[in-house]
Amino acid sequence: MNSLKNKTILITKSKAEAEKSIRQLEEHGAEIVYFPTIKVLPLANSPELNDALDMFGRFDYLVFTSTNAVEVFSDIVKKKKLDLSKIKIAAVGKSTSEECENLGISVDILPDEFSAEGLLYKFSEFELSNKNIFIPGSSLSSGKLNMGLSELGAQVFSVPIYDVVKNELSNLKSEHQKIQRKHPGIFIFTSPSSFSNFLKLMNVSDADKFFGKSVICAIGTTTEKAIDNYGLNVHIVPKTFSLSGVSEAILKYFQITVNMV
């Protein structure tokens, strides 16, 4: 049964990033609009990054907090010929871990709860006194993880390796036309920035009116809160904070709806 037949789903990721994970939504009849609202700009050769790379052999742990961080840092690993064999690698969640594996990076530490809090709880199981932890991430990264790890006794080196900026509408002309022709019935937001950038790109002044009766899915609780702040109802938050988890949660949501009717 095609439970998503005639439904249009918008996701704030590119086709290259998301197609594999949400393919089953298409298989159930949905039309997917890939509308990446975020553009990643690597920060190369900053003094802070170069200093961290010079002492890379002294790090005990390497922590990835996003798929973007994995992708950008993997390029740095190749260019600088960094040896990852003697460092423990942690990923904040399943999507980040999967991206590591896709790029040939083995993950040693994965929390049970896919969040900064979950990762901190996992690290609390280890003795971190005098341990050096390297976190390459976004220039917009929250300091919560850094602070928590420092409180556990670690020396934390958090270095921005990329900027996250709003994509340009000129890069999304055909997608924008699709949205205007057929308003999506389901929206998938993958981060607070992806949501706020979507509102700017679509020039949404009245969020409640724009989304109307559409179903909104947020990939995690942080994104859910950002959407809640606009007075919108988030209908779906997957148990597993990943694109695969989103796909499964959407199918379950509509299957339950069908069963209840």
Short mmCIF file of C-alpha atoms in Angstrom, two decimals:
data_model
loop_
_atom_site.label_atom_id
_atom_site.label_comp_id
_atom_site.label_asym_id
_atom_site.label_seq_id
_atom_site.Cartn_x
_atom_site.Cartn_y
_atom_site.Cartn_z
CA MET A 1 0.00 0.00 0.00
CA ASN A 2 1.38 3.46 -0.95
CA SER A 3 0.55 5.29 2.26
CA LEU A 4 2.29 8.45 1.02
CA LYS A 5 0.76 8.49 -2.45
CA ASN A 6 0.10 12.03 -3.77
CA LYS A 7 2.00 13.55 -0.83
CA THR A 8 4.85 16.00 -1.39
CA ILE A 9 7.66 15.95 1.18
CA LEU A 10 10.20 18.75 1.48
CA ILE A 11 13.54 18.08 3.18
CA THR A 12 16.13 20.76 3.93
CA LYS A 13 19.00 18.64 2.60
CA SER A 14 20.47 18.08 -0.84
CA LYS A 15 19.61 14.99 -2.85
CA ALA A 16 23.20 13.74 -2.50
CA GLU A 17 22.97 14.01 1.29
CA ALA A 18 19.52 12.55 1.83
CA GLU A 19 18.35 10.38 -1.07
CA LYS A 20 19.75 7.08 0.20
CA SER A 21 18.27 7.48 3.70
CA ILE A 22 14.78 8.54 2.67
CA ARG A 23 14.39 6.43 -0.47
CA GLN A 24 11.68 4.34 1.16
CA LEU A 25 9.45 7.43 1.36
CA GLU A 26 9.54 7.61 -2.44
CA GLU A 27 8.91 3.87 -2.61
CA HIS A 28 5.72 4.50 -0.64
CA GLY A 29 4.52 7.01 -3.23
CA ALA A 30 5.83 10.38 -2.01
CA GLU A 31 7.29 13.09 -4.22
CA ILE A 32 10.46 14.47 -2.59
CA VAL A 33 11.58 18.08 -2.89
CA TYR A 34 15.24 18.48 -1.89
CA PHE A 35 15.63 22.05 -0.67
CA PRO A 36 19.05 22.49 1.01
CA THR A 37 18.77 25.73 2.97
CA ILE A 38 22.33 25.56 4.31
CA LYS A 39 25.63 25.98 2.51
CA VAL A 40 28.84 24.76 4.17
CA LEU A 41 31.98 26.87 3.68
CA PRO A 42 35.19 25.15 4.88
CA LEU A 43 37.58 27.33 6.86
CA ALA A 44 41.03 26.42 5.56
CA ASN A 45 44.40 27.37 7.01
CA SER A 46 43.18 29.33 10.02
CA PRO A 47 45.95 29.83 12.64
CA GLU A 48 43.76 28.05 15.22
CA LEU A 49 43.33 25.00 12.99
CA ASN A 50 46.99 24.88 12.02
CA ASP A 51 48.01 25.00 15.70
CA ALA A 52 45.67 22.10 16.48
CA LEU A 53 46.96 20.06 13.56
CA ASP A 54 50.56 20.65 14.62
CA MET A 55 49.78 18.96 17.94
CA PHE A 56 47.38 16.36 16.51
CA GLY A 57 49.45 13.44 17.79
CA ARG A 58 48.82 14.57 21.36
CA PHE A 59 45.03 14.25 21.17
CA ASP A 60 43.42 11.30 22.94
CA TYR A 61 39.93 11.79 21.48
CA LEU A 62 38.48 13.23 18.27
CA VAL A 63 34.81 14.22 18.55
CA PHE A 64 32.46 14.76 15.60
CA THR A 65 29.22 16.62 16.33
CA SER A 66 27.76 16.69 12.81
CA THR A 67 27.95 15.08 9.39
CA ASN A 68 29.30 18.36 8.01
CA ALA A 69 32.20 18.23 10.47
CA VAL A 70 33.02 14.68 9.34
CA GLU A 71 32.92 15.60 5.67
CA VAL A 72 35.09 18.72 6.01
CA PHE A 73 37.58 17.12 8.40
CA SER A 74 37.97 14.01 6.23
CA ASP A 75 39.31 16.29 3.49
CA ILE A 76 41.77 17.76 6.00
CA VAL A 77 42.85 14.23 7.01
CA LYS A 78 43.62 13.39 3.38
CA LYS A 79 45.43 16.64 2.62
CA LYS A 80 47.50 16.63 5.82
CA LYS A 81 47.94 12.83 5.87
CA LEU A 82 46.80 12.65 9.49
CA ASP A 83 47.08 9.32 11.30
CA LEU A 84 43.77 8.41 12.98
CA SER A 85 44.89 4.96 14.13
CA LYS A 86 45.97 6.05 17.61
CA ILE A 87 43.07 8.32 18.52
CA LYS A 88 39.65 7.34 19.87
CA ILE A 89 36.86 8.73 17.72
CA ALA A 90 33.43 9.71 19.04
CA ALA A 91 30.29 10.62 17.08
CA VAL A 92 27.33 12.46 18.55
CA GLY A 93 24.72 10.33 16.78
CA LYS A 94 23.85 7.74 14.19
CA SER A 95 23.92 10.03 11.13
CA THR A 96 27.34 11.34 12.12
CA SER A 97 28.59 7.82 12.78
CA GLU A 98 27.28 6.61 9.41
CA GLU A 99 29.05 9.47 7.64
CA CYS A 100 32.28 8.49 9.41
CA GLU A 101 31.93 4.90 8.24
CA ASN A 102 31.11 6.04 4.69
CA LEU A 103 34.39 7.96 4.62
CA GLY A 104 36.46 5.17 6.14
CA ILE A 105 36.66 6.57 9.67
CA SER A 106 36.05 4.01 12.43
CA VAL A 107 33.93 5.20 15.35
CA ASP A 108 34.85 3.98 18.84
CA ILE A 109 32.31 5.90 20.92
CA LEU A 110 28.61 6.35 20.18
CA PRO A 111 26.15 7.45 22.90
CA ASP A 112 22.87 5.68 23.59
CA GLU A 113 21.08 9.04 23.35
CA PHE A 114 22.05 10.91 20.19
CA SER A 115 22.68 14.39 21.58
CA ALA A 116 25.40 16.47 23.22
CA GLU A 117 23.97 15.46 26.60
CA GLY A 118 24.05 11.80 25.60
CA LEU A 119 27.66 12.11 24.49
CA LEU A 120 28.61 13.80 27.76
CA TYR A 121 26.95 10.98 29.69
CA LYS A 122 28.93 8.45 27.65
CA PHE A 123 32.18 10.29 28.30
CA SER A 124 31.42 10.36 32.04
CA GLU A 125 32.18 6.61 31.99
CA PHE A 126 35.83 7.37 31.16
CA GLU A 127 38.67 8.91 33.14
CA LEU A 128 39.28 12.19 31.33
CA SER A 129 41.73 13.89 33.68
CA ASN A 130 44.67 15.22 31.64
CA LYS A 131 43.15 13.88 28.42
CA ASN A 132 43.17 16.05 25.30
CA ILE A 133 40.00 16.21 23.21
CA PHE A 134 39.80 17.75 19.74
CA ILE A 135 36.41 18.92 18.43
CA PRO A 136 36.49 20.23 14.84
CA GLY A 137 33.13 21.80 14.11
CA SER A 138 31.03 24.74 13.01
CA SER A 139 31.77 28.35 13.83
CA LEU A 140 28.25 28.34 15.35
CA SER A 141 28.83 25.31 17.60
CA SER A 142 27.36 25.46 21.09
CA GLY A 143 29.80 25.52 23.99
CA LYS A 144 27.72 23.06 26.04
CA LEU A 145 29.75 20.00 25.05
CA ASN A 146 33.07 21.81 25.54
CA MET A 147 32.07 22.95 29.01
CA GLY A 148 30.79 19.53 30.03
CA LEU A 149 33.96 17.77 28.90
CA SER A 150 36.10 20.36 30.68
CA GLU A 151 34.13 19.73 33.87
CA LEU A 152 34.97 16.03 33.49
CA GLY A 153 38.66 16.97 33.60
CA ALA A 154 39.54 17.04 29.92
CA GLN A 155 41.54 19.66 28.06
CA VAL A 156 39.22 20.60 25.18
CA PHE A 157 40.39 22.06 21.87
CA SER A 158 37.33 23.17 19.91
CA VAL A 159 38.24 24.57 16.50
CA PRO A 160 35.90 25.94 13.80
CA ILE A 161 36.58 24.19 10.49
CA TYR A 162 33.55 25.46 8.58
CA ASP A 163 30.94 28.19 8.45
CA VAL A 164 27.26 27.50 7.94
CA VAL A 165 25.54 30.12 5.79
CA LYS A 166 22.14 30.47 4.18
CA ASN A 167 21.92 29.01 0.69
CA GLU A 168 20.98 31.34 -2.14
CA LEU A 169 17.59 31.17 -3.82
CA SER A 170 19.34 31.39 -7.18
CA ASN A 171 20.68 27.89 -6.47
CA LEU A 172 17.18 26.58 -5.78
CA LYS A 173 15.09 27.98 -8.64
CA SER A 174 13.46 24.75 -9.82
CA GLU A 175 12.81 23.59 -6.24
CA HIS A 176 11.28 26.96 -5.39
CA GLN A 177 8.97 26.67 -8.40
CA LYS A 178 7.90 23.17 -7.29
CA ILE A 179 6.95 24.50 -3.85
CA GLN A 180 4.90 27.29 -5.41
CA ARG A 181 3.13 24.87 -7.75
CA LYS A 182 2.37 22.28 -5.11
CA HIS A 183 2.65 23.21 -1.46
CA PRO A 184 4.32 20.33 0.43
CA GLY A 185 2.17 18.41 2.86
CA ILE A 186 5.17 17.29 4.91
CA PHE A 187 8.25 19.29 5.92
CA ILE A 188 11.44 17.75 7.29
CA PHE A 189 13.75 20.15 9.12
CA THR A 190 17.18 18.85 9.99
CA SER A 191 18.50 21.64 12.24
CA PRO A 192 17.43 24.99 13.73
CA SER A 193 19.45 26.75 11.00
CA SER A 194 17.74 24.75 8.26
CA PHE A 195 14.38 25.91 9.60
CA SER A 196 15.25 29.60 10.05
CA ASN A 197 16.95 29.70 6.65
CA PHE A 198 13.88 28.14 5.04
CA LEU A 199 11.71 30.94 6.42
CA LYS A 200 14.11 33.54 5.01
CA LEU A 201 14.46 31.87 1.60
CA MET A 202 10.69 31.52 1.23
CA ASN A 203 10.07 34.98 2.69
CA VAL A 204 7.65 33.56 5.27
CA SER A 205 6.21 36.33 7.44
CA ASP A 206 3.34 34.32 8.94
CA ALA A 207 4.66 30.83 9.76
CA ASP A 208 1.33 29.61 11.12
CA LYS A 209 -0.46 30.54 7.90
CA PHE A 210 2.31 29.21 5.63
CA PHE A 211 2.47 25.73 7.18
CA GLY A 212 -1.27 25.53 7.80
CA LYS A 213 -2.23 21.85 8.07
CA SER A 214 1.13 20.55 6.87
CA VAL A 215 2.88 17.89 8.92
CA ILE A 216 6.19 19.06 10.39
CA CYS A 217 9.00 16.67 11.24
CA ALA A 218 12.09 17.73 13.24
CA ILE A 219 15.16 15.51 13.29
CA GLY A 220 15.81 16.12 17.00
CA THR A 221 14.67 17.92 20.13
CA THR A 222 16.88 20.99 19.52
CA THR A 223 15.26 21.52 16.12
CA GLU A 224 11.84 20.80 17.63
CA LYS A 225 12.34 23.58 20.21
CA ALA A 226 13.41 26.07 17.53
CA ILE A 227 10.21 25.36 15.59
CA ASP A 228 8.10 25.44 18.77
CA ASN A 229 9.38 28.97 19.40
CA TYR A 230 7.47 30.07 16.29
CA GLY A 231 4.25 28.71 17.78
CA LEU A 232 4.17 25.79 15.36
CA ASN A 233 3.24 22.23 16.23
CA VAL A 234 5.90 19.60 15.49
CA HIS A 235 4.10 16.38 14.66
CA ILE A 236 7.03 13.98 14.24
CA VAL A 237 10.33 13.64 16.12
CA PRO A 238 12.06 10.33 15.41
CA LYS A 239 13.41 8.20 18.24
CA THR A 240 16.66 7.90 16.30
CA PHE A 241 17.97 11.34 15.35
CA SER A 242 19.03 10.48 11.80
CA LEU A 243 17.59 10.70 8.30
CA SER A 244 16.85 6.98 8.37
CA GLY A 245 15.07 7.51 11.68
CA VAL A 246 13.06 10.35 10.12
CA SER A 247 12.00 8.11 7.25
CA GLU A 248 10.85 5.35 9.58
CA ALA A 249 9.02 7.81 11.86
CA ILE A 250 7.11 9.35 8.94
CA LEU A 251 6.01 5.94 7.70
CA LYS A 252 4.91 4.99 11.20
CA TYR A 253 3.05 8.28 11.66
CA PHE A 254 1.00 7.85 8.51
CA GLN A 255 0.45 4.15 9.05
CA ILE A 256 -0.95 4.90 12.51
CA THR A 257 -3.14 7.63 11.03
CA VAL A 258 -4.48 5.22 8.40
CA ASN A 259 -5.13 2.54 11.01
CA MET A 260 -7.04 4.93 13.23
CA VAL A 261 -9.41 6.09 10.50
#
